[in-house]
Coordinates of C-alpha atoms in Angstrom, one line a residue:
Chain R
X26 CA 3.5 -21.6 1.6
X27 CA 1.6 -24.3 3.1
X28 CA 3.2 -27.1 1.3
X29 CA 3.5 -30.3 3.4
X30 CA 5.1 -33.6 1.3
X31 CA 4.7 -35.8 4.6
X32 CA 2.1 -38.2 5.2
X33 CA -0.4 -38.7 2.4
X34 CA -3.3 -40.4 4.4
X35 CA -4.4 -43.7 1.9
X36 CA -8.2 -43.8 2.8
X37 CA -10.3 -43.4 -0.6
X38 CA -13.4 -43.0 1.0
X39 CA -14.5 -41.7 -2.5
X40 CA -13.6 -40.5 -6.2
X41 CA -13.2 -37.3 -5.8
X42 CA -9.9 -38.3 -3.0
X43 CA -8.0 -39.3 -5.8
X44 CA -5.5 -36.9 -7.7
X45 CA -5.4 -32.4 -6.9
X46 CA -8.0 -31.8 -6.1
X47 CA -10.0 -27.7 -5.1
X48 CA -12.6 -27.9 -2.3
X49 CA -14.5 -24.8 -1.2
X50 CA -16.2 -24.3 2.0
X51 CA -18.3 -21.6 3.2
X52 CA -16.9 -20.7 6.7
X53 CA -17.4 -17.7 9.2
X54 CA -13.8 -16.8 9.4
X55 CA -14.1 -13.4 9.3
X56 CA -11.0 -11.8 11.6
X57 CA -7.3 -12.3 11.1
X58 CA -7.8 -13.4 14.3
X59 CA -9.9 -16.7 12.7
X60 CA -7.3 -16.9 10.7
X61 CA -4.1 -16.8 12.9
X62 CA -6.4 -19.6 15.0
X63 CA -7.0 -21.6 12.0
X64 CA -3.5 -21.8 10.5
X65 CA -2.0 -24.0 12.7
X66 CA -4.4 -26.3 12.3
X67 CA -4.8 -26.4 8.4
X68 CA -0.5 -26.2 8.0
X69 CA -0.4 -29.1 9.3
X70 CA -3.1 -31.5 8.3
X71 CA -1.6 -33.9 6.0
X72 CA -2.6 -33.5 2.5
X73 CA -3.3 -30.3 2.1
X74 CA -0.9 -28.3 0.1
X75 CA -2.4 -24.6 -0.2
X76 CA -5.2 -23.1 1.7
X77 CA -6.6 -19.6 1.4
X78 CA -9.9 -17.5 2.8
X79 CA -11.1 -14.9 0.8
X80 CA -11.8 -12.4 2.6
X81 CA -13.5 -10.3 0.2
X82 CA -16.2 -12.6 -0.2
X83 CA -20.2 -12.9 1.8
X84 CA -19.2 -16.7 2.5
X85 CA -15.2 -15.7 3.2
X86 CA -14.8 -19.0 1.3
X87 CA -12.3 -21.6 2.4
X88 CA -10.0 -22.6 -0.8
X89 CA -7.9 -25.6 -0.1
X90 CA -5.8 -27.1 -2.6
X91 CA -5.3 -30.9 -1.7
X92 CA -4.3 -34.7 -2.3
X93 CA -6.4 -37.7 -0.9
X94 CA -8.7 -35.1 1.5
X95 CA -12.2 -35.5 1.6
X96 CA -14.8 -32.2 2.0
X97 CA -15.7 -34.2 5.5
X98 CA -11.7 -33.9 6.7
X99 CA -11.4 -30.2 6.1
X100 CA -14.9 -29.1 7.4
X101 CA -13.9 -31.9 10.8
X102 CA -10.8 -29.5 10.8
X103 CA -12.5 -26.8 10.6
X104 CA -15.2 -27.2 12.8
X105 CA -12.5 -28.9 15.7
X106 CA -11.0 -25.2 15.5
X107 CA -14.3 -23.9 16.7
X108 CA -15.8 -22.2 13.5
X109 CA -18.5 -22.5 10.8
X110 CA -17.6 -24.9 7.8
X111 CA -20.1 -25.9 5.2
X112 CA -19.1 -27.5 1.7
X113 CA -20.0 -24.3 -1.1
X114 CA -22.6 -26.5 -3.6
X115 CA -21.4 -26.9 -7.2
Chain S
X13 CA -11.9 -35.3 -13.6
X14 CA -13.0 -32.2 -13.6
X15 CA -11.9 -30.1 -17.0
X16 CA -11.4 -26.7 -17.8
X17 CA -14.5 -25.3 -20.1
X18 CA -12.7 -22.7 -21.8
X19 CA -15.4 -21.0 -23.3
X20 CA -17.4 -20.8 -19.5
X21 CA -13.6 -18.7 -19.2
X22 CA -14.1 -16.6 -21.2
X23 CA -17.8 -15.8 -20.3
X24 CA -17.1 -15.3 -17.0
X25 CA -14.2 -12.8 -18.0
X26 CA -17.1 -11.2 -20.6
X27 CA -19.5 -11.1 -17.1
X28 CA -17.1 -9.6 -15.1
X29 CA -15.5 -6.6 -17.5
X30 CA -19.8 -5.8 -18.1
X31 CA -20.1 -5.7 -14.1
X32 CA -17.5 -3.4 -13.6
X33 CA -18.1 -1.3 -16.1
X34 CA -21.7 -0.7 -14.9
X35 CA -21.2 -0.9 -11.0
X36 CA -17.1 0.0 -10.6
X37 CA -15.0 -2.4 -8.7
X38 CA -15.8 -1.4 -5.4
X39 CA -19.6 -3.0 -5.8
X40 CA -17.6 -6.7 -7.7
X41 CA -18.0 -9.8 -6.1
X42 CA -17.5 -12.9 -6.8
X43 CA -21.0 -14.0 -5.6
X44 CA -22.3 -11.7 -8.0
X45 CA -20.3 -12.7 -10.6
X46 CA -21.1 -16.2 -10.2
X47 CA -25.2 -15.6 -10.5
X48 CA -24.7 -13.2 -13.7
X49 CA -22.6 -16.0 -15.7
X50 CA -25.0 -18.8 -14.5
X51 CA -22.4 -20.7 -12.3
X52 CA -22.1 -22.1 -8.8
X53 CA -19.4 -19.8 -6.9
X54 CA -17.9 -22.9 -5.6
X55 CA -17.0 -23.2 -9.4
X56 CA -15.3 -20.0 -9.9
X57 CA -13.3 -20.6 -6.7
X58 CA -12.0 -23.6 -9.0
X59 CA -11.0 -21.3 -11.5
X60 CA -9.4 -18.9 -8.9
X61 CA -8.1 -18.3 -5.8
X62 CA -10.0 -15.6 -4.6
X63 CA -11.5 -11.9 -5.9
X64 CA -8.2 -10.4 -6.3
X65 CA -7.0 -13.1 -8.0
X66 CA -9.7 -13.2 -10.5
X67 CA -9.7 -9.2 -11.0
X68 CA -5.8 -9.6 -11.5
X69 CA -5.9 -12.5 -14.0
X70 CA -8.6 -10.2 -15.4
X71 CA -6.5 -7.5 -16.1
X72 CA -3.7 -9.4 -17.6
X73 CA -5.5 -11.6 -19.9
X74 CA -6.8 -8.0 -20.6
X75 CA -3.7 -6.5 -21.4
X76 CA -2.3 -9.5 -23.2
X77 CA -5.1 -9.0 -25.7
X78 CA -4.6 -4.7 -25.7
X79 CA -0.8 -6.1 -26.2
X80 CA -0.8 -8.0 -28.5
X81 CA -3.4 -6.0 -31.0
X82 CA -1.1 -2.9 -30.4
X83 CA 2.2 -4.7 -31.7
X84 CA 0.4 -6.4 -35.1
X85 CA 2.4 -6.1 -38.0
X86 CA 5.0 -3.7 -36.3
X87 CA 8.6 -4.4 -36.0
X88 CA 11.4 -2.4 -33.6
X89 CA 13.8 -2.0 -37.2
X90 CA 11.0 0.0 -38.9
X91 CA 11.4 4.5 -39.6
X92 CA 10.0 6.0 -36.1
X93 CA 7.1 8.0 -38.5
X94 CA 6.6 4.5 -40.0
X95 CA 6.7 2.4 -36.4
X96 CA 4.8 5.1 -34.6
X97 CA 1.6 5.2 -37.5
X98 CA 1.3 1.4 -37.3
X99 CA 1.1 1.9 -33.4
X100 CA -2.0 4.5 -33.6
X101 CA -3.9 2.3 -36.4
X102 CA -3.5 -0.7 -33.6
X103 CA -4.4 1.2 -31.1
X104 CA -6.9 2.2 -32.4
X105 CA -7.9 -0.6 -34.0
X106 CA -8.0 -1.7 -30.6
X107 CA -10.0 0.8 -29.0
X108 CA -12.8 0.4 -31.5
X109 CA -13.2 -2.9 -31.4
X110 CA -13.1 -3.4 -27.6
X111 CA -14.5 -0.3 -26.6
X112 CA -15.8 -2.8 -22.8
X113 CA -12.3 -3.6 -22.2
X114 CA -10.8 0.5 -22.6
X115 CA -12.9 1.1 -19.5
X116 CA -12.4 -1.7 -17.4
X117 CA -9.2 0.1 -17.6
X118 CA -10.1 2.6 -17.1
X119 CA -11.5 1.6 -13.5
X120 CA -8.5 -0.4 -12.6
X121 CA -6.3 2.1 -13.6
X122 CA -6.8 4.3 -10.5
X123 CA -7.1 1.1 -8.0
X124 CA -4.5 -0.6 -6.2
X125 CA -4.6 -3.0 -8.7
X126 CA -3.2 -1.2 -11.3
X127 CA 0.6 -1.1 -9.7
X128 CA 1.1 -5.2 -10.8
X129 CA -0.7 -4.3 -14.1
X130 CA 1.1 -1.9 -15.1
X131 CA 4.5 -3.6 -14.2
X132 CA 3.3 -6.4 -16.9
X133 CA 2.1 -3.6 -19.3
X134 CA 6.0 -1.4 -18.5
X135 CA 7.9 -4.6 -19.3
X136 CA 6.2 -5.8 -22.7
X137 CA 5.9 -3.0 -24.1
X138 CA 9.2 -2.2 -23.3
X139 CA 11.1 -5.1 -24.5
X140 CA 9.6 -4.6 -28.0
X141 CA 8.6 -0.4 -28.0
X142 CA 12.4 0.4 -26.0
X143 CA 14.7 -0.9 -29.0
X144 CA 11.9 1.4 -31.5
X145 CA 12.7 4.2 -29.6
X146 CA 16.7 4.3 -28.7
X147 CA 17.1 3.8 -32.6
X148 CA 15.0 6.6 -33.6
X149 CA 16.7 8.6 -31.4
X150 CA 20.1 7.3 -32.1
X151 CA 18.9 7.7 -35.9
X152 CA 17.6 12.0 -35.1
X153 CA 14.5 10.8 -35.7
X154 CA 13.1 11.4 -32.2
X155 CA 14.1 14.0 -30.0
X156 CA 15.6 12.8 -26.5
X157 CA 13.4 13.8 -23.5
X158 CA 11.7 12.1 -20.4
X159 CA 9.6 9.8 -21.2
X160 CA 6.5 10.4 -19.6
X161 CA 7.1 14.0 -21.7
X162 CA 7.4 11.3 -24.4
X163 CA 4.2 9.7 -24.1
X164 CA 2.3 12.1 -23.6
X165 CA 3.1 13.8 -26.7
X166 CA 3.1 10.3 -28.9
X167 CA 0.2 8.9 -28.0
X168 CA -2.1 11.6 -25.4
X169 CA -3.3 12.6 -27.9
X170 CA -5.1 9.6 -29.2
X171 CA -6.9 8.9 -26.6
X172 CA -8.4 12.4 -25.8
X173 CA -9.5 11.3 -29.9
X174 CA -10.5 8.5 -28.8
X175 CA -12.6 9.9 -25.7
X176 CA -14.1 12.6 -28.0
X177 CA -15.3 10.2 -30.6
X178 CA -17.2 8.2 -27.7
X179 CA -18.2 11.2 -25.0
X180 CA -18.8 14.0 -28.4
X181 CA -16.1 16.5 -28.9
X182 CA -16.5 20.2 -26.9
X183 CA -17.8 22.1 -29.7
X184 CA -19.6 19.8 -32.1
X185 CA -21.0 16.8 -29.9
X186 CA -21.1 14.8 -33.0
X187 CA -17.2 15.1 -33.1
X188 CA -15.9 11.2 -34.7
X189 CA -12.1 10.1 -35.5
X190 CA -11.6 9.3 -38.7
X191 CA -9.2 8.3 -40.7
X192 CA -8.1 11.8 -41.8
X193 CA -8.3 13.3 -38.6
X194 CA -6.7 10.7 -37.4
X195 CA -3.6 11.4 -40.0
X196 CA -3.5 15.1 -39.3
X197 CA -2.8 14.6 -35.6
X198 CA 0.1 11.8 -36.1
X199 CA 1.4 14.7 -38.6
X200 CA 1.1 17.3 -35.9
X201 CA 2.7 14.9 -33.3
X202 CA 5.4 13.4 -35.1
X203 CA 6.5 17.0 -36.3
X204 CA 6.1 17.5 -32.4
X205 CA 9.1 14.8 -31.6
X206 CA 11.3 15.5 -34.3
X207 CA 14.6 17.2 -32.7

């Protein structure tokens, strides 16, 4: 379980940052080693309660349950770790 | 706030079952399902964690409905023959009403997914049917045999008749599972199960 209660970031740049939310992204997290690489980043990110990657999907969908986190925050984290990450459009 | 739309969830489930029946489990993907249900993959991932999560939840919904229909009006305190008659009628009722779901479960039966689903089925049915069967053994209405033997004699004949009904019999292509045919088979089954 990737549960973190510490340090809830208080920057609220849009209404979508309030309360529990599910954020989904298209990534290139194809392999187990990719997950190993990105895990520490996501596990230690404040605001991320749970995350998983659907590796059965062509878009390798990264799904995040988060509090007070923006899509941009996640994209910065994942691209910072060296992977592609873009929001899946509604 | 984004709310869950139960109509949309029902549509997603219905489309998923149709797709799996038509194309099998291997060909099934979240992307294809999203397209078929006219929603975005992103919305699908709001409801479900991943492909496996969706399949498991889908199975459990189907199983819950099947169990609910199967146990309608059933009471474990009923005499064995009467309880069996209700079971047969309910199960037949389910498969006539939900032929798609029945084919879907057939697909699942031979996948790794089935292990978890099977646990749920066994636990839920066992809670009600366990006491029913034990009482019947104590009352000398039912011969004590290994569970698989009991189940094969008690229910497999019904499922084979349903298959014949759907696909045609061996000799009679137009075989139909009527009330009379069902009663005949049930009568023979009850005879076979006596101590």
